[in-house]
């Protein structure tokens, strides 16, 4: 999974490390994205409302 960066110049979110010709700020590293998605699927399993 790719990290997510935020452009320091225009504020856009991007998966590219550079935006607007400058290095973007690392917002979410791949490990965090995996943990987040696991947390989300875990929550859905644990609280299975609204799944029908
Ligand atoms: Zn930009």
mmCIF file of N, CA, C and O and ligand atoms in Angstrom, residues 7 9-12 19-20, ligand 1:
data_model
loop_
_atom_site.group_PDB
_atom_site.id
_atom_site.type_symbol
_atom_site.label_atom_id
_atom_site.label_comp_id
_atom_site.label_asym_id
_atom_site.label_seq_id
_atom_site.Cartn_x
_atom_site.Cartn_y
_atom_site.Cartn_z
ATOM 1 N N UNK A 7 0.566 17.949 0.070
ATOM 2 C CA UNK A 7 1.395 18.984 -0.532
ATOM 3 C C UNK A 7 1.481 20.192 0.387
ATOM 4 O O UNK A 7 0.466 20.682 0.872
ATOM 5 N N UNK A 9 2.461 23.026 -0.572
ATOM 6 C CA UNK A 9 2.223 24.232 -1.357
ATOM 7 C C UNK A 9 0.726 24.448 -1.566
ATOM 8 O O UNK A 9 0.183 25.489 -1.199
ATOM 9 N N UNK A 10 0.041 23.446 -2.131
ATOM 10 C CA UNK A 10 -1.366 23.637 -2.480
ATOM 11 C C UNK A 10 -2.300 22.885 -1.531
ATOM 12 O O UNK A 10 -3.506 23.076 -1.579
ATOM 13 N N UNK A 11 -1.754 22.023 -0.663
ATOM 14 C CA UNK A 11 -2.589 21.340 0.325
ATOM 15 C C UNK A 11 -3.267 20.095 -0.195
ATOM 16 O O UNK A 11 -4.052 19.479 0.513
ATOM 17 N N UNK A 12 -2.950 19.700 -1.434
ATOM 18 C CA UNK A 12 -3.594 18.521 -2.000
ATOM 19 C C UNK A 12 -3.032 17.246 -1.376
ATOM 20 O O UNK A 12 -1.880 17.207 -0.942
ATOM 21 N N UNK A 19 5.013 17.238 -5.052
ATOM 22 C CA UNK A 19 3.850 17.915 -5.620
ATOM 23 C C UNK A 19 4.201 19.387 -5.727
ATOM 24 O O UNK A 19 4.886 19.933 -4.855
ATOM 25 N N UNK A 20 3.774 20.011 -6.787
ATOM 26 C CA UNK A 20 4.083 21.428 -7.005
ATOM 27 C C UNK A 20 5.595 21.673 -6.986
ATOM 28 O O UNK A 20 6.059 22.740 -6.584
HETATM 29 ZN ZN1 LIG B 1 0.650 20.891 -4.744
#
